[in-house]
């Protein structure tokens, strides 16, 4: 699937915050509704929007809702700095500007007929959630499906009810690990890479999608190489700060690629050399 062309990509469209759900101490989910009737925002799993807080600034945020459910736009946001902390102060009824969607999609079609390994760390579950919704809707198109999820602590686990429902459905093999097991946690303690050892997969028919901190994506990819998954079947989603999101300003350029328009999803061989380049 190619990117969806935007007729006026630099013009923010007004959306109203319908609901705010506090997910963890510093992560919240907004449900946004277009103010102009019929101005729904079609997107593909993996794409992001530029969210504009009037008078404060604009940041790229992945869409974390269901691409095949018409209606509201869902974003899960971590209060990290100037803009996102100001976003956390906003309430239902407030207006924000939305540009996009931008960027490419996770390779959900390439993965058809294959085992699928979705490996996520921390907030990386949010950009991956549209892929999970897609797989659940079209489960018959995929073979074994694993969600390997690493969180810092049990209280940092995102969407716990949905994780339980996906696991209970038997459609997705959900495996969770935490860095620090506190709060009566009886599950796995360790790294996402540890979870890769025990899964069953057909290395010649397997597609993996990884989303999380770069160091996590690097070591997860290496663990998958050890399971003989070819690098070109391993995909990662990259993050860099952005301005225009349309490939003009060069702010998110990484080597020959623009994260905003060539990515954010890249196959591993394409991005490998640039993974550890720090943002300046
Ligand atoms: C394609 C894409 C998708 C994204 N999806 C999401 C999402 O779904 N949810 C979400 O919460 N965030 C997401 N981000 C990250 C988000 O854009 C940044 O957290 C945000 O721009 C920070 O802006 P700020 O003004 O709040 O913080 P700033 O004031 O700009 O930064 C505050 C601190 O956070 C650090 N920081 C800024 N950006 C990042 C980053 N990307 N990664 C790690 N540290 C950073 C800075 O170095 C600084 O120390 C995404 C980024 C990209 C490029």
GROMACS .gro file of N, CA and C and ligand atoms in nm, residues 26-28 46-50 56-64 75-87 102 123 126-127 237-243 252 259-260 263-264 279, ligand 1:
model
  194
   26UNK      N    1   0.212   0.887   3.281
   26UNK     CA    2   0.247   0.994   3.186
   26UNK      C    3   0.206   0.963   3.041
   27UNK      N    4   0.117   0.868   3.025
   27UNK     CA    5   0.070   0.833   2.890
   27UNK      C    6  -0.083   0.841   2.888
   28UNK      N    7  -0.135   0.907   2.786
   28UNK     CA    8  -0.281   0.923   2.776
   28UNK      C    9  -0.325   0.900   2.631
   46UNK      N   10   0.047   0.214   1.087
   46UNK     CA   11   0.187   0.257   1.082
   46UNK      C   12   0.201   0.405   1.054
   47UNK      N   13   0.095   0.467   1.001
   47UNK     CA   14   0.103   0.609   0.967
   47UNK      C   15   0.088   0.697   1.091
   48UNK      N   16   0.125   0.824   1.074
   48UNK     CA   17   0.118   0.919   1.184
   48UNK      C   18   0.055   1.049   1.138
   49UNK      N   19   0.017   1.131   1.234
   49UNK     CA   20  -0.030   1.266   1.200
   49UNK      C   21   0.062   1.367   1.268
   50UNK      N   22   0.054   1.492   1.228
   50UNK     CA   23   0.116   1.601   1.301
   50UNK      C   24   0.004   1.665   1.383
   56UNK      N   25   0.143   2.648   2.102
   56UNK     CA   26   0.250   2.575   2.170
   56UNK      C   27   0.343   2.509   2.068
   57UNK      N   28   0.290   2.425   1.983
   57UNK     CA   29   0.374   2.360   1.884
   57UNK      C   30   0.310   2.234   1.828
   58UNK      N   31   0.386   2.171   1.738
   58UNK     CA   32   0.332   2.058   1.661
   58UNK      C   33   0.427   1.939   1.674
   59UNK      N   34   0.371   1.819   1.692
   59UNK     CA   35   0.455   1.699   1.706
   59UNK      C   36   0.397   1.582   1.625
   60UNK      N   37   0.486   1.493   1.577
   60UNK     CA   38   0.437   1.373   1.508
   60UNK      C   39   0.390   1.269   1.611
   61UNK      N   40   0.272   1.213   1.590
   61UNK     CA   41   0.219   1.109   1.678
   61UNK      C   42   0.154   1.002   1.592
   62UNK      N   43   0.186   0.876   1.618
   62UNK     CA   44   0.130   0.765   1.541
   62UNK      C   45  -0.020   0.751   1.568
   63UNK      N   46  -0.088   0.700   1.469
   63UNK     CA   47  -0.231   0.672   1.489
   63UNK      C   48  -0.241   0.533   1.552
   64UNK      N   49  -0.316   0.524   1.661
   64UNK     CA   50  -0.319   0.396   1.733
   64UNK      C   51  -0.457   0.332   1.732
   75UNK      N   52  -0.514   0.862   1.928
   75UNK     CA   53  -0.370   0.879   1.948
   75UNK      C   54  -0.334   0.850   2.093
   76UNK      N   55  -0.227   0.777   2.115
   76UNK     CA   56  -0.175   0.755   2.251
   76UNK      C   57  -0.043   0.830   2.262
   77UNK      N   58  -0.036   0.915   2.364
   77UNK     CA   59   0.074   1.014   2.370
   77UNK      C   60   0.145   1.006   2.505
   78UNK      N   61   0.277   1.009   2.501
   78UNK     CA   62   0.355   1.018   2.626
   78UNK      C   63   0.393   1.165   2.648
   79UNK      N   64   0.369   1.214   2.767
   79UNK     CA   65   0.409   1.351   2.802
   79UNK      C   66   0.560   1.352   2.819
   80UNK      N   67   0.634   1.393   2.711
   80UNK     CA   68   0.780   1.386   2.712
   80UNK      C   69   0.843   1.523   2.733
   81UNK      N   70   0.792   1.623   2.664
   81UNK     CA   71   0.855   1.756   2.668
   81UNK      C   72   0.754   1.866   2.648
   82UNK      N   73   0.799   1.977   2.590
   82UNK     CA   74   0.720   2.099   2.584
   82UNK      C   75   0.579   2.077   2.530
   83UNK      N   76   0.568   2.021   2.412
   83UNK     CA   77   0.436   2.011   2.348
   83UNK      C   78   0.351   1.901   2.412
   84UNK      N   79   0.411   1.785   2.430
   84UNK     CA   80   0.330   1.672   2.479
   84UNK      C   81   0.289   1.691   2.626
   85UNK      N   82   0.371   1.761   2.704
   85UNK     CA   83   0.328   1.790   2.842
   85UNK      C   84   0.212   1.889   2.843
   86UNK      N   85   0.217   1.986   2.751
   86UNK     CA   86   0.103   2.080   2.740
   86UNK      C   87  -0.021   2.005   2.692
   87UNK      N   88  -0.002   1.905   2.606
   87UNK     CA   89  -0.117   1.825   2.559
   87UNK      C   90  -0.184   1.753   2.676
  102UNK      N   91   0.050   1.093   0.747
  102UNK     CA   92   0.176   1.094   0.675
  102UNK      C   93   0.247   0.959   0.691
  123UNK      N   94   0.618   0.237   2.463
  123UNK     CA   95   0.508   0.301   2.391
  123UNK      C   96   0.494   0.249   2.248
  126UNK      N   97   0.164   0.138   2.085
  126UNK     CA   98   0.062   0.228   2.027
  126UNK      C   99   0.068   0.229   1.873
  127UNK      N  100   0.185   0.252   1.812
  127UNK     CA  101   0.191   0.247   1.665
  127UNK      C  102   0.162   0.109   1.608
  237UNK      N  103   1.016   0.076   1.292
  237UNK     CA  104   0.957   0.210   1.276
  237UNK      C  105   1.048   0.310   1.345
  238UNK      N  106   1.092   0.410   1.269
  238UNK     CA  107   1.192   0.506   1.318
  238UNK      C  108   1.127   0.633   1.370
  239UNK      N  109   1.194   0.695   1.467
  239UNK     CA  110   1.146   0.823   1.521
  239UNK      C  111   1.256   0.928   1.512
  240UNK      N  112   1.223   1.043   1.463
  240UNK     CA  113   1.309   1.161   1.468
  240UNK      C  114   1.215   1.281   1.482
  241UNK      N  115   1.263   1.388   1.541
  241UNK     CA  116   1.173   1.504   1.547
  241UNK      C  117   1.151   1.557   1.406
  242UNK      N  118   1.036   1.614   1.384
  242UNK     CA  119   0.994   1.652   1.249
  242UNK      C  120   0.937   1.792   1.247
  243UNK      N  121   0.938   1.852   1.130
  243UNK     CA  122   0.876   1.984   1.114
  243UNK      C  123   0.763   1.976   1.010
  252UNK      N  124   1.407   1.566   0.942
  252UNK     CA  125   1.414   1.426   0.987
  252UNK      C  126   1.498   1.340   0.894
  259UNK      N  127   1.263   1.035   0.724
  259UNK     CA  128   1.178   0.948   0.806
  259UNK      C  129   1.031   0.975   0.776
  260UNK      N  130   0.998   1.101   0.753
  260UNK     CA  131   0.855   1.138   0.739
  260UNK      C  132   0.793   1.081   0.612
  263UNK      N  133   0.968   0.676   0.538
  263UNK     CA  134   0.932   0.592   0.653
  263UNK      C  135   0.798   0.634   0.706
  264UNK      N  136   0.770   0.614   0.835
  264UNK     CA  137   0.867   0.579   0.937
  264UNK      C  138   0.908   0.431   0.937
  279UNK      N  139   2.036   1.219   1.693
  279UNK     CA  140   1.974   1.340   1.639
  279UNK      C  141   2.056   1.460   1.685
  281LIG     C1  142   0.673   0.894   1.322
  281LIG     C2  143   0.667   0.925   1.470
  281LIG     C3  144   0.566   0.870   1.545
  281LIG     C4  145   0.556   0.898   1.682
  281LIG     N1  146   0.453   0.843   1.752
  281LIG     C5  147   0.439   0.876   1.882
  281LIG     C6  148   0.328   0.826   1.954
  281LIG     O1  149   0.243   0.752   1.903
  281LIG     N2  150   0.316   0.865   2.084
  281LIG     C7  151   0.409   0.946   2.145
  281LIG     O2  152   0.394   0.979   2.262
  281LIG     N3  153   0.517   0.992   2.078
  281LIG     C8  154   0.533   0.960   1.949
  281LIG     N4  155   0.639   1.010   1.880
  281LIG     C9  156   0.739   1.091   1.954
  281LIG    C10  157   0.689   1.234   1.971
  281LIG     O3  158   0.679   1.296   1.847
  281LIG    C11  159   0.785   1.311   2.062
  281LIG     O4  160   0.779   1.259   2.192
  281LIG    C12  161   0.749   1.457   2.064
  281LIG     O5  162   0.780   1.516   1.940
  281LIG    C13  163   0.822   1.528   2.175
  281LIG     O6  164   0.788   1.665   2.165
  281LIG     P1  165   0.784   1.757   2.294
  281LIG     O7  166   0.774   1.898   2.249
  281LIG     O8  167   0.679   1.710   2.388
  281LIG     O9  168   0.921   1.728   2.361
  281LIG     P2  169   1.062   1.808   2.342
  281LIG    O10  170   1.054   1.929   2.429
  281LIG    O11  171   1.088   1.827   2.198
  281LIG    O12  172   1.159   1.702   2.402
  281LIG    C14  173   1.160   1.670   2.539
  281LIG    C15  174   1.261   1.560   2.566
  281LIG    O13  175   1.218   1.441   2.499
  281LIG    C16  176   1.319   1.399   2.409
  281LIG     N5  177   1.253   1.353   2.291
  281LIG    C17  178   1.187   1.425   2.198
  281LIG     N6  179   1.141   1.348   2.100
  281LIG    C18  180   1.177   1.222   2.132
  281LIG    C19  181   1.158   1.097   2.069
  281LIG     N7  182   1.096   1.084   1.953
  281LIG     N8  183   1.210   0.988   2.129
  281LIG    C20  184   1.277   0.998   2.246
  281LIG     N9  185   1.299   1.115   2.310
  281LIG    C21  186   1.250   1.224   2.252
  281LIG    C22  187   1.404   1.520   2.380
  281LIG    O14  188   1.538   1.484   2.348
  281LIG    C23  189   1.398   1.593   2.513
  281LIG    O15  190   1.493   1.540   2.603
  281LIG    C24  191   0.653   0.982   1.744
  281LIG    C25  192   0.757   1.037   1.668
  281LIG    C26  193   0.764   1.008   1.532
  281LIG    C27  194   0.875   1.067   1.451
   0.00000   0.00000   0.00000
